[in-house]
């Protein structure tokens, strides 16, 4: 069988070229007689991979010299705890902007370590929007403000990041490397790799040097950003194969023309689906407000649960993978991360149109 | 070039059959049109892999029904913190048996959370031995006692585990699945995968049900054993590809005849090296006392640092990888994990003998 049309929300599609390269090198990496998985993490061969992944990530995102790039484990979920453990104290407050389920989880975890002030504007909207301005009350006296740049479950995305004097931290798990970002707007960016960067099992953290100096050190060693920064993410054995795959994915992004080219292709893909939603508004009810629509996850419902089910069954039968929406929103979700080809989006849009015509 | 003789201390050699299978399936796993890395962790296809790895691990190690098998991230280093966070409180004590650098690190981390009582018998011996009996003073009133079953840096290994009424916890990172173990002797066993189980990036925890009930819940969500047990290690996105590779490695162990066959082959491999050490005691100074010799890591020094260097240079030139000893012990270390073929050990023993004859 050929390649699936893979719309999984994560782990998700990887570029075919990356998989082919990984396959070719799997048993003997560059004449070493070993797989990348069999290399010591202290060997020169592995260290070159580690450095290459860091360098490519810095170049692609334009990470300034006064930021560190770390490769950790535990996904965004562990970052939900590490961030407040490092930067929130009992008698202080942090601001969390709620834009979906993941930001709620991040805020919930922070409550263990200090006061949490919520910006709930989007929540009051049923998570269809992204706030145009941050809520001043939520920000008052906060040590940092946390946002989720893209909301996989609701299909909304920040298209312009808020400006604030308070250290801004973004969970970019589901849209990092999908478009250009001004890193200097942030004190920290973190992201699980399994959407746009590689396989699951590695987490990227980009953090300002000066902020590293201010982190709490009275916490478990493995949860201190400073420990990992000092050891260049080799404090303990890193997930070497996942980092190698990330390096290949980043190389692929460079070959595609970098983030400008990638962003334009992502807009093209999501545009293909959104245009069908807009053509048939009585059949496809898009969850996100137009201004907040995500280029990564397109979410919509059909008029009834039965019709959503029928639509999903037809999509599955045609070989479209991962289209079922998250249970908290229902309906359908089409995830269009970097590695999903335009062809897959076009084929799905065609299927939606066919379905709409037959439903008349 | 052919396969390297890979004596890396970890990440380390994987079975060639496993790498070949992973290579063949890398782009299209079982006709899904997707790589394992591209599967949703909530899909039936991935869940079958997850369950298969758990089931094989249970069968091979004979894990009783009243134990849970978890797949976590962060390596043994994160377990050094998770264990005391879950099972040690401020006003209580835990006992740590020091048998090398990793047990010292584990004890050091526990100090953050409560009192630590040390069994230092092996340390006083320069880490050449394993205690024959536990130190009663160190055990007094302890919530648990922690041992490191194999010490990669010093090359010592427990050949019989201590019996005690206190919950026994073992870091088995460097010898899990290398021989049979009576799991019921332990309340918990944990192990990073990158020596005998698979690539780096996944950590196995085997824990008694009843002990799970007693864990502290006032700690970060991702560090609660109970959270991962309840979600069957799918609380957040697991390192799916590393778990898939672990499943393949466990299948390979089954094909080898299980742990009895593996243990006998490991004894044969280490025996090949130890016998040269015993033949030329003036040239090769084995670090471990004979009774404590590890089947996983053979450590020895030559009479001078210059001679060690010369020996290492020759070994490297002949294609033997990873033989340099850890800086804290110096000299040489030959790691002989499950996937290292007998042939590699035999070739290295031959090289040692040649070197010894020429040095006369």
PDB file of N, CA, C and O in Angstrom, chain A residues 1-4 6 8 11-12 14 19 23 26-27 31 33-34 37-39 41 73-74 109 112 194 200 219-222 224 236-238 240-241 245, chain B residues 1-4 6 8 11-12 14 19 23 26-27 31 33-34 37-39 41 73-74 109 112 194 200 219-222 224 236-238 240-241 245:
ATOM      1  N   UNK A   1       0.829  -1.208   0.000  1.00  0.00           N
ATOM      2  CA  UNK A   1       0.000   0.000   0.000  1.00  0.00           C
ATOM      3  C   UNK A   1       0.858   1.250   0.000  1.00  0.00           C
ATOM      4  O   UNK A   1       2.002   1.256   0.441  1.00  0.00           O
ATOM      5  N   UNK A   2       0.311   2.375  -0.489  1.00  0.00           N
ATOM      6  CA  UNK A   2       1.064   3.627  -0.545  1.00  0.00           C
ATOM      7  C   UNK A   2       1.050   4.318   0.803  1.00  0.00           C
ATOM      8  O   UNK A   2       0.670   3.727   1.817  1.00  0.00           O
ATOM      9  N   UNK A   3       1.448   5.563   0.805  1.00  0.00           N
ATOM     10  CA  UNK A   3       1.453   6.341   2.041  1.00  0.00           C
ATOM     11  C   UNK A   3       0.033   6.704   2.426  1.00  0.00           C
ATOM     12  O   UNK A   3      -0.784   7.080   1.578  1.00  0.00           O
ATOM     13  N   UNK A   4      -0.255   6.641   3.720  1.00  0.00           N
ATOM     14  CA  UNK A   4      -1.565   7.051   4.215  1.00  0.00           C
ATOM     15  C   UNK A   4      -1.696   8.574   4.146  1.00  0.00           C
ATOM     16  O   UNK A   4      -0.694   9.293   4.198  1.00  0.00           O
ATOM     17  N   UNK A   6      -2.221  11.080   6.360  1.00  0.00           N
ATOM     18  CA  UNK A   6      -2.094  11.024   7.812  1.00  0.00           C
ATOM     19  C   UNK A   6      -2.431  12.378   8.453  1.00  0.00           C
ATOM     20  O   UNK A   6      -1.615  13.304   8.439  1.00  0.00           O
ATOM     21  N   UNK A   8      -3.215  12.662  11.728  1.00  0.00           N
ATOM     22  CA  UNK A   8      -3.130  12.471  13.177  1.00  0.00           C
ATOM     23  C   UNK A   8      -2.742  13.764  13.890  1.00  0.00           C
ATOM     24  O   UNK A   8      -1.933  14.545  13.396  1.00  0.00           O
ATOM     25  N   UNK A  11       1.393  11.810  18.003  1.00  0.00           N
ATOM     26  CA  UNK A  11       2.371  11.750  16.920  1.00  0.00           C
ATOM     27  C   UNK A  11       1.705  11.781  15.554  1.00  0.00           C
ATOM     28  O   UNK A  11       0.577  11.320  15.410  1.00  0.00           O
ATOM     29  N   UNK A  12       2.431  12.307  14.578  1.00  0.00           N
ATOM     30  CA  UNK A  12       1.812  12.611  13.292  1.00  0.00           C
ATOM     31  C   UNK A  12       2.769  12.354  12.139  1.00  0.00           C
ATOM     32  O   UNK A  12       3.827  11.759  12.333  1.00  0.00           O
ATOM     33  N   UNK A  14       5.512  12.285   9.311  1.00  0.00           N
ATOM     34  CA  UNK A  14       6.894  12.741   9.148  1.00  0.00           C
ATOM     35  C   UNK A  14       7.183  12.790   7.652  1.00  0.00           C
ATOM     36  O   UNK A  14       6.560  12.073   6.875  1.00  0.00           O
ATOM     37  N   UNK A  19      12.098   9.678   6.537  1.00  0.00           N
ATOM     38  CA  UNK A  19      11.971   8.260   6.862  1.00  0.00           C
ATOM     39  C   UNK A  19      12.883   7.427   5.969  1.00  0.00           C
ATOM     40  O   UNK A  19      13.507   6.464   6.430  1.00  0.00           O
ATOM     41  N   UNK A  23      15.857   5.146   7.267  1.00  0.00           N
ATOM     42  CA  UNK A  23      15.860   3.725   6.927  1.00  0.00           C
ATOM     43  C   UNK A  23      17.207   3.303   6.331  1.00  0.00           C
ATOM     44  O   UNK A  23      17.782   2.288   6.723  1.00  0.00           O
ATOM     45  N   UNK A  26      19.866   3.144   9.026  1.00  0.00           N
ATOM     46  CA  UNK A  26      19.476   2.582  10.331  1.00  0.00           C
ATOM     47  C   UNK A  26      20.502   1.623  10.915  1.00  0.00           C
ATOM     48  O   UNK A  26      20.732   1.605  12.127  1.00  0.00           O
ATOM     49  N   UNK A  27      21.119   0.804  10.090  1.00  0.00           N
ATOM     50  CA  UNK A  27      22.004  -0.239  10.622  1.00  0.00           C
ATOM     51  C   UNK A  27      23.445   0.225  10.697  1.00  0.00           C
ATOM     52  O   UNK A  27      24.193  -0.160  11.596  1.00  0.00           O
ATOM     53  N   UNK A  31      29.200   4.676   8.082  1.00  0.00           N
ATOM     54  CA  UNK A  31      30.366   3.795   8.091  1.00  0.00           C
ATOM     55  C   UNK A  31      30.932   3.470   9.460  1.00  0.00           C
ATOM     56  O   UNK A  31      32.056   2.974   9.584  1.00  0.00           O
ATOM     57  N   UNK A  33      29.649   1.257  11.415  1.00  0.00           N
ATOM     58  CA  UNK A  33      29.326  -0.128  11.772  1.00  0.00           C
ATOM     59  C   UNK A  33      28.315  -0.199  12.897  1.00  0.00           C
ATOM     60  O   UNK A  33      28.117  -1.249  13.509  1.00  0.00           O
ATOM     61  N   UNK A  34      27.677   0.936  13.199  1.00  0.00           N
ATOM     62  CA  UNK A  34      26.687   0.992  14.288  1.00  0.00           C
ATOM     63  C   UNK A  34      25.485   1.823  13.856  1.00  0.00           C
ATOM     64  O   UNK A  34      25.616   2.732  13.034  1.00  0.00           O
ATOM     65  N   UNK A  37      21.353   4.581  17.216  1.00  0.00           N
ATOM     66  CA  UNK A  37      20.898   4.139  18.550  1.00  0.00           C
ATOM     67  C   UNK A  37      21.984   3.457  19.363  1.00  0.00           C
ATOM     68  O   UNK A  37      21.867   3.334  20.572  1.00  0.00           O
ATOM     69  N   UNK A  38      23.018   2.970  18.679  1.00  0.00           N
ATOM     70  CA  UNK A  38      24.080   2.213  19.359  1.00  0.00           C
ATOM     71  C   UNK A  38      25.289   3.073  19.690  1.00  0.00           C
ATOM     72  O   UNK A  38      26.257   2.582  20.282  1.00  0.00           O
ATOM     73  N   UNK A  39      25.257   4.345  19.277  1.00  0.00           N
ATOM     74  CA  UNK A  39      26.387   5.238  19.549  1.00  0.00           C
ATOM     75  C   UNK A  39      26.368   5.696  21.002  1.00  0.00           C
ATOM     76  O   UNK A  39      25.302   5.972  21.551  1.00  0.00           O
ATOM     77  N   UNK A  41      26.463   8.421  23.762  1.00  0.00           N
ATOM     78  CA  UNK A  41      26.090   9.840  23.700  1.00  0.00           C
ATOM     79  C   UNK A  41      27.294  10.735  23.975  1.00  0.00           C
ATOM     80  O   UNK A  41      27.195  11.950  23.861  1.00  0.00           O
ATOM     81  N   UNK A  73      13.271  15.514  28.110  1.00  0.00           N
ATOM     82  CA  UNK A  73      12.299  14.429  27.958  1.00  0.00           C
ATOM     83  C   UNK A  73      11.029  14.760  28.749  1.00  0.00           C
ATOM     84  O   UNK A  73      11.009  15.695  29.523  1.00  0.00           O
ATOM     85  N   UNK A  74       9.993  13.980  28.521  1.00  0.00           N
ATOM     86  CA  UNK A  74       8.775  14.107  29.322  1.00  0.00           C
ATOM     87  C   UNK A  74       7.663  14.914  28.661  1.00  0.00           C
ATOM     88  O   UNK A  74       6.588  15.062  29.232  1.00  0.00           O
ATOM     89  N   UNK A 109      -1.415  22.641  36.870  1.00  0.00           N
ATOM     90  CA  UNK A 109      -0.174  22.127  37.456  1.00  0.00           C
ATOM     91  C   UNK A 109       0.546  23.234  38.226  1.00  0.00           C
ATOM     92  O   UNK A 109       1.119  22.980  39.289  1.00  0.00           O
ATOM     93  N   UNK A 112       0.098  24.015  42.065  1.00  0.00           N
ATOM     94  CA  UNK A 112       0.817  23.288  43.111  1.00  0.00           C
ATOM     95  C   UNK A 112       1.939  24.119  43.720  1.00  0.00           C
ATOM     96  O   UNK A 112       2.431  23.812  44.808  1.00  0.00           O
ATOM     97  N   UNK A 194       6.587  15.855  18.770  1.00  0.00           N
ATOM     98  CA  UNK A 194       5.840  14.888  17.955  1.00  0.00           C
ATOM     99  C   UNK A 194       4.818  15.446  16.984  1.00  0.00           C
ATOM    100  O   UNK A 194       4.014  14.694  16.451  1.00  0.00           O
ATOM    101  N   UNK A 200       7.854  11.319  18.943  1.00  0.00           N
ATOM    102  CA  UNK A 200       7.668  11.616  20.360  1.00  0.00           C
ATOM    103  C   UNK A 200       8.909  11.176  21.129  1.00  0.00           C
ATOM    104  O   UNK A 200       9.661  10.329  20.665  1.00  0.00           O
ATOM    105  N   UNK A 219      15.178  22.459  43.713  1.00  0.00           N
ATOM    106  CA  UNK A 219      14.222  21.492  43.145  1.00  0.00           C
ATOM    107  C   UNK A 219      15.023  20.305  42.613  1.00  0.00           C
ATOM    108  O   UNK A 219      16.250  20.389  42.500  1.00  0.00           O
ATOM    109  N   UNK A 220      14.355  19.193  42.296  1.00  0.00           N
ATOM    110  CA  UNK A 220      15.101  18.015  41.828  1.00  0.00           C
ATOM    111  C   UNK A 220      16.050  18.357  40.671  1.00  0.00           C
ATOM    112  O   UNK A 220      15.705  19.156  39.792  1.00  0.00           O
ATOM    113  N   UNK A 221      17.217  17.761  40.696  1.00  0.00           N
ATOM    114  CA  UNK A 221      18.272  18.054  39.722  1.00  0.00           C
ATOM    115  C   UNK A 221      17.768  17.972  38.286  1.00  0.00           C
ATOM    116  O   UNK A 221      18.022  18.861  37.475  1.00  0.00           O
ATOM    117  N   UNK A 222      17.051  16.902  37.972  1.00  0.00           N
ATOM    118  CA  UNK A 222      16.609  16.671  36.592  1.00  0.00           C
ATOM    119  C   UNK A 222      15.559  17.682  36.140  1.00  0.00           C
ATOM    120  O   UNK A 222      15.229  17.747  34.960  1.00  0.00           O
ATOM    121  N   UNK A 224      15.803  20.996  36.870  1.00  0.00           N
ATOM    122  CA  UNK A 224      16.416  22.318  36.813  1.00  0.00           C
ATOM    123  C   UNK A 224      16.872  22.610  35.378  1.00  0.00           C
ATOM    124  O   UNK A 224      17.740  21.926  34.853  1.00  0.00           O
ATOM    125  N   UNK A 236      22.295  13.723  31.529  1.00  0.00           N
ATOM    126  CA  UNK A 236      22.134  12.262  31.510  1.00  0.00           C
ATOM    127  C   UNK A 236      21.940  11.839  30.058  1.00  0.00           C
ATOM    128  O   UNK A 236      22.004  12.665  29.145  1.00  0.00           O
ATOM    129  N   UNK A 237      21.741  10.553  29.832  1.00  0.00           N
ATOM    130  CA  UNK A 237      21.650  10.061  28.456  1.00  0.00           C
ATOM    131  C   UNK A 237      20.438  10.658  27.756  1.00  0.00           C
ATOM    132  O   UNK A 237      19.304  10.427  28.187  1.00  0.00           O
ATOM    133  N   UNK A 238      20.631  11.409  26.696  1.00  0.00           N
ATOM    134  CA  UNK A 238      19.483  11.988  25.987  1.00  0.00           C
ATOM    135  C   UNK A 238      18.837  10.936  25.075  1.00  0.00           C
ATOM    136  O   UNK A 238      19.433   9.882  24.829  1.00  0.00           O
ATOM    137  N   UNK A 240      18.763   9.810  22.077  1.00  0.00           N
ATOM    138  CA  UNK A 240      19.654  10.095  20.948  1.00  0.00           C
ATOM    139  C   UNK A 240      18.985   9.896  19.591  1.00  0.00           C
ATOM    140  O   UNK A 240      19.186  10.702  18.681  1.00  0.00           O
ATOM    141  N   UNK A 241      18.207   8.833  19.455  1.00  0.00           N
ATOM    142  CA  UNK A 241      17.614   8.553  18.138  1.00  0.00           C
ATOM    143  C   UNK A 241      16.546   9.589  17.798  1.00  0.00           C
ATOM    144  O   UNK A 241      16.423  10.019  16.658  1.00  0.00           O
ATOM    145  N   UNK A 245      16.514  12.086  14.545  1.00  0.00           N
ATOM    146  CA  UNK A 245      15.383  12.261  13.626  1.00  0.00           C
ATOM    147  C   UNK A 245      14.967  13.725  13.545  1.00  0.00           C
ATOM    148  O   UNK A 245      14.614  14.231  12.481  1.00  0.00           O
TER     149      UNK A 245
ATOM    150  N   UNK B   1      31.581  -1.237   5.453  1.00  0.00           N
ATOM    151  CA  UNK B   1      32.214  -1.892   6.607  1.00  0.00           C
ATOM    152  C   UNK B   1      31.210  -2.775   7.338  1.00  0.00           C
ATOM    153  O   UNK B   1      29.996  -2.573   7.283  1.00  0.00           O
ATOM    154  N   UNK B   2      31.717  -3.782   8.045  1.00  0.00           N
ATOM    155  CA  UNK B   2      30.845  -4.704   8.776  1.00  0.00           C
ATOM    156  C   UNK B   2      30.400  -4.110  10.088  1.00  0.00           C
ATOM    157  O   UNK B   2      30.555  -2.906  10.329  1.00  0.00           O
ATOM    158  N   UNK B   3      29.836  -4.930  10.955  1.00  0.00           N
ATOM    159  CA  UNK B   3      29.389  -4.467  12.261  1.00  0.00           C
ATOM    160  C   UNK B   3      30.588  -4.207  13.159  1.00  0.00           C
ATOM    161  O   UNK B   3      31.556  -4.977  13.178  1.00  0.00           O
ATOM    162  N   UNK B   4      30.519  -3.126  13.932  1.00  0.00           N
ATOM    163  CA  UNK B   4      31.578  -2.825  14.895  1.00  0.00           C
ATOM    164  C   UNK B   4      31.502  -3.802  16.066  1.00  0.00           C
ATOM    165  O   UNK B   4      30.444  -4.345  16.369  1.00  0.00           O
ATOM    166  N   UNK B   6      31.053  -3.580  19.415  1.00  0.00           N
ATOM    167  CA  UNK B   6      30.539  -2.437  20.175  1.00  0.00           C
ATOM    168  C   UNK B   6      30.483  -2.736  21.676  1.00  0.00           C
ATOM    169  O   UNK B   6      29.602  -3.436  22.148  1.00  0.00           O
ATOM    170  N   UNK B   8      30.289  -0.296  23.994  1.00  0.00           N
ATOM    171  CA  UNK B   8      29.837   0.933  24.642  1.00  0.00           C
ATOM    172  C   UNK B   8      29.085   0.631  25.941  1.00  0.00           C
ATOM    173  O   UNK B   8      28.347  -0.348  26.030  1.00  0.00           O
ATOM    174  N   UNK B  11      24.315   4.441  25.652  1.00  0.00           N
ATOM    175  CA  UNK B  11      23.670   3.516  24.720  1.00  0.00           C
ATOM    176  C   UNK B  11      24.667   2.527  24.140  1.00  0.00           C
ATOM    177  O   UNK B  11      25.848   2.863  24.017  1.00  0.00           O
ATOM    178  N   UNK B  12      24.175   1.352  23.780  1.00  0.00           N
ATOM    179  CA  UNK B  12      25.091   0.263  23.459  1.00  0.00           C
ATOM    180  C   UNK B  12      24.529  -0.593  22.337  1.00  0.00           C
ATOM    181  O   UNK B  12      23.555  -0.220  21.691  1.00  0.00           O
ATOM    182  N   UNK B  14      22.721  -3.111  19.891  1.00  0.00           N
ATOM    183  CA  UNK B  14      21.386  -3.706  19.758  1.00  0.00           C
ATOM    184  C   UNK B  14      21.520  -4.932  18.858  1.00  0.00           C
ATOM    185  O   UNK B  14      22.437  -5.002  18.040  1.00  0.00           O
ATOM    186  N   UNK B  19      17.569  -4.514  14.467  1.00  0.00           N
ATOM    187  CA  UNK B  19      17.798  -3.358  13.594  1.00  0.00           C
ATOM    188  C   UNK B  19      17.294  -3.654  12.186  1.00  0.00           C
ATOM    189  O   UNK B  19      16.705  -2.789  11.540  1.00  0.00           O
ATOM    190  N   UNK B  23      14.402  -1.640  10.341  1.00  0.00           N
ATOM    191  CA  UNK B  23      14.701  -1.021   9.046  1.00  0.00           C
ATOM    192  C   UNK B  23      13.644  -1.402   8.004  1.00  0.00           C
ATOM    193  O   UNK B  23      13.125  -0.550   7.286  1.00  0.00           O
ATOM    194  N   UNK B  26      10.373   0.417   8.696  1.00  0.00           N
ATOM    195  CA  UNK B  26      10.459   1.819   9.122  1.00  0.00           C
ATOM    196  C   UNK B  26       9.457   2.734   8.443  1.00  0.00           C
ATOM    197  O   UNK B  26       8.907   3.645   9.060  1.00  0.00           O
ATOM    198  N   UNK B  27       9.217   2.516   7.154  1.00  0.00           N
ATOM    199  CA  UNK B  27       8.369   3.455   6.416  1.00  0.00           C
ATOM    200  C   UNK B  27       6.905   3.028   6.414  1.00  0.00           C
ATOM    201  O   UNK B  27       5.999   3.857   6.429  1.00  0.00           O
ATOM    202  N   UNK B  31       1.556  -2.538   6.762  1.00  0.00           N
ATOM    203  CA  UNK B  31       0.568  -2.148   5.754  1.00  0.00           C
ATOM    204  C   UNK B  31      -0.307  -0.965   6.140  1.00  0.00           C
ATOM    205  O   UNK B  31      -1.331  -0.707   5.516  1.00  0.00           O
ATOM    206  N   UNK B  33       0.669   2.101   5.899  1.00  0.00           N
ATOM    207  CA  UNK B  33       1.064   3.270   5.122  1.00  0.00           C
ATOM    208  C   UNK B  33       1.721   4.337   5.988  1.00  0.00           C
ATOM    209  O   UNK B  33       1.883   5.483   5.582  1.00  0.00           O
ATOM    210  N   UNK B  34       2.087   3.937   7.224  1.00  0.00           N
ATOM    211  CA  UNK B  34       2.724   4.877   8.161  1.00  0.00           C
ATOM    212  C   UNK B  34       3.873   4.188   8.894  1.00  0.00           C
ATOM    213  O   UNK B  34       3.858   2.972   9.085  1.00  0.00           O
ATOM    214  N   UNK B  37       6.493   5.629  14.081  1.00  0.00           N
ATOM    215  CA  UNK B  37       6.634   6.995  14.632  1.00  0.00           C
ATOM    216  C   UNK B  37       5.469   7.897  14.275  1.00  0.00           C
ATOM    217  O   UNK B  37       5.258   8.921  14.903  1.00  0.00           O
ATOM    218  N   UNK B  38       4.728   7.529  13.223  1.00  0.00           N
ATOM    219  CA  UNK B  38       3.636   8.381  12.734  1.00  0.00           C
ATOM    220  C   UNK B  38       2.276   7.931  13.256  1.00  0.00           C
ATOM    221  O   UNK B  38       1.258   8.564  12.946  1.00  0.00           O
ATOM    222  N   UNK B  39       2.249   6.835  14.006  1.00  0.00           N
ATOM    223  CA  UNK B  39       0.973   6.332  14.535  1.00  0.00           C
ATOM    224  C   UNK B  39       0.524   7.168  15.718  1.00  0.00           C
ATOM    225  O   UNK B  39       1.345   7.578  16.546  1.00  0.00           O
ATOM    226  N   UNK B  41      -0.683   7.588  19.384  1.00  0.00           N
ATOM    227  CA  UNK B  41      -0.498   6.710  20.553  1.00  0.00           C
ATOM    228  C   UNK B  41      -1.847   6.204  21.073  1.00  0.00           C
ATOM    229  O   UNK B  41      -1.879   5.378  21.968  1.00  0.00           O
ATOM    230  N   UNK B  73       9.698   8.313  31.007  1.00  0.00           N
ATOM    231  CA  UNK B  73      10.805   8.998  30.350  1.00  0.00           C
ATOM    232  C   UNK B  73      11.753   9.576  31.408  1.00  0.00           C
ATOM    233  O   UNK B  73      11.438   9.598  32.581  1.00  0.00           O
ATOM    234  N   UNK B  74      12.916  10.037  30.968  1.00  0.00           N
ATOM    235  CA  UNK B  74      13.826  10.739  31.869  1.00  0.00           C
ATOM    236  C   UNK B  74      14.957   9.884  32.409  1.00  0.00           C
ATOM    237  O   UNK B  74      15.817  10.383  33.143  1.00  0.00           O
ATOM    238  N   UNK B 109      20.282  12.633  45.602  1.00  0.00           N
ATOM    239  CA  UNK B 109      19.011  13.227  45.199  1.00  0.00           C
ATOM    240  C   UNK B 109      17.956  13.040  46.294  1.00  0.00           C
ATOM    241  O   UNK B 109      17.140  13.937  46.551  1.00  0.00           O
ATOM    242  N   UNK B 112      17.211  15.557  49.239  1.00  0.00           N
ATOM    243  CA  UNK B 112      16.339  16.722  49.069  1.00  0.00           C
ATOM    244  C   UNK B 112      14.983  16.527  49.732  1.00  0.00           C
ATOM    245  O   UNK B 112      14.256  17.485  49.977  1.00  0.00           O
ATOM    246  N   UNK B 194      18.597   1.816  27.776  1.00  0.00           N
ATOM    247  CA  UNK B 194      19.650   1.887  26.763  1.00  0.00           C
ATOM    248  C   UNK B 194      20.830   0.924  26.918  1.00  0.00           C
ATOM    249  O   UNK B 194      21.839   1.097  26.251  1.00  0.00           O
ATOM    250  N   UNK B 200      17.962   4.600  24.005  1.00  0.00           N
ATOM    251  CA  UNK B 200      17.708   5.529  25.109  1.00  0.00           C
ATOM    252  C   UNK B 200      16.371   6.223  24.875  1.00  0.00           C
ATOM    253  O   UNK B 200      15.888   6.292  23.744  1.00  0.00           O
ATOM    254  N   UNK B 219       2.637  15.775  44.778  1.00  0.00           N
ATOM    255  CA  UNK B 219       3.831  16.061  43.971  1.00  0.00           C
ATOM    256  C   UNK B 219       3.380  16.281  42.526  1.00  0.00           C
ATOM    257  O   UNK B 219       2.238  15.973  42.189  1.00  0.00           O
ATOM    258  N   UNK B 220       4.253  16.825  41.675  1.00  0.00           N
ATOM    259  CA  UNK B 220       3.835  17.085  40.290  1.00  0.00           C
ATOM    260  C   UNK B 220       3.208  15.848  39.633  1.00  0.00           C
ATOM    261  O   UNK B 220       3.671  14.723  39.842  1.00  0.00           O
ATOM    262  N   UNK B 221       2.157  16.090  38.867  1.00  0.00           N
ATOM    263  CA  UNK B 221       1.392  15.010  38.238  1.00  0.00           C
ATOM    264  C   UNK B 221       2.283  14.019  37.498  1.00  0.00           C
ATOM    265  O   UNK B 221       2.146  12.802  37.657  1.00  0.00           O
ATOM    266  N   UNK B 222       3.192  14.535  36.682  1.00  0.00           N
ATOM    267  CA  UNK B 222       4.017  13.668  35.841  1.00  0.00           C
ATOM    268  C   UNK B 222       5.013  12.835  36.652  1.00  0.00           C
ATOM    269  O   UNK B 222       5.644  11.925  36.114  1.00  0.00           O
ATOM    270  N   UNK B 224       4.128  11.320  39.551  1.00  0.00           N
ATOM    271  CA  UNK B 224       3.378  10.364  40.374  1.00  0.00           C
ATOM    272  C   UNK B 224       3.295   9.014  39.662  1.00  0.00           C
ATOM    273  O   UNK B 224       2.711   8.904  38.585  1.00  0.00           O
ATOM    274  N   UNK B 236       0.418  10.835  29.084  1.00  0.00           N
ATOM    275  CA  UNK B 236       0.772  11.761  27.999  1.00  0.00           C
ATOM    276  C   UNK B 236       1.410  10.936  26.884  1.00  0.00           C
ATOM    277  O   UNK B 236       1.491   9.708  26.979  1.00  0.00           O
ATOM    278  N   UNK B 237       1.840  11.586  25.810  1.00  0.00           N
ATOM    279  CA  UNK B 237       2.372  10.844  24.670  1.00  0.00           C
ATOM    280  C   UNK B 237       3.638  10.088  25.067  1.00  0.00           C
ATOM    281  O   UNK B 237       4.631  10.718  25.449  1.00  0.00           O
ATOM    282  N   UNK B 238       3.641   8.776  24.987  1.00  0.00           N
ATOM    283  CA  UNK B 238       4.858   8.033  25.346  1.00  0.00           C
ATOM    284  C   UNK B 238       5.855   8.064  24.189  1.00  0.00           C
ATOM    285  O   UNK B 238       5.508   8.454  23.069  1.00  0.00           O
ATOM    286  N   UNK B 240       6.911   6.473  21.619  1.00  0.00           N
ATOM    287  CA  UNK B 240       6.346   5.293  20.958  1.00  0.00           C
ATOM    288  C   UNK B 240       7.387   4.467  20.204  1.00  0.00           C
ATOM    289  O   UNK B 240       7.350   3.241  20.252  1.00  0.00           O
ATOM    290  N   UNK B 241       8.298   5.123  19.520  1.00  0.00           N
ATOM    291  CA  UNK B 241       9.256   4.366  18.720  1.00  0.00           C
ATOM    292  C   UNK B 241      10.240   3.606  19.618  1.00  0.00           C
ATOM    293  O   UNK B 241      10.617   2.472  19.322  1.00  0.00           O
ATOM    294  N   UNK B 245      10.826  -0.443  19.684  1.00  0.00           N
ATOM    295  CA  UNK B 245      12.132  -1.113  19.607  1.00  0.00           C
ATOM    296  C   UNK B 245      12.351  -2.025  20.800  1.00  0.00           C
ATOM    297  O   UNK B 245      12.918  -3.112  20.680  1.00  0.00           O
TER     298      UNK B 245
END
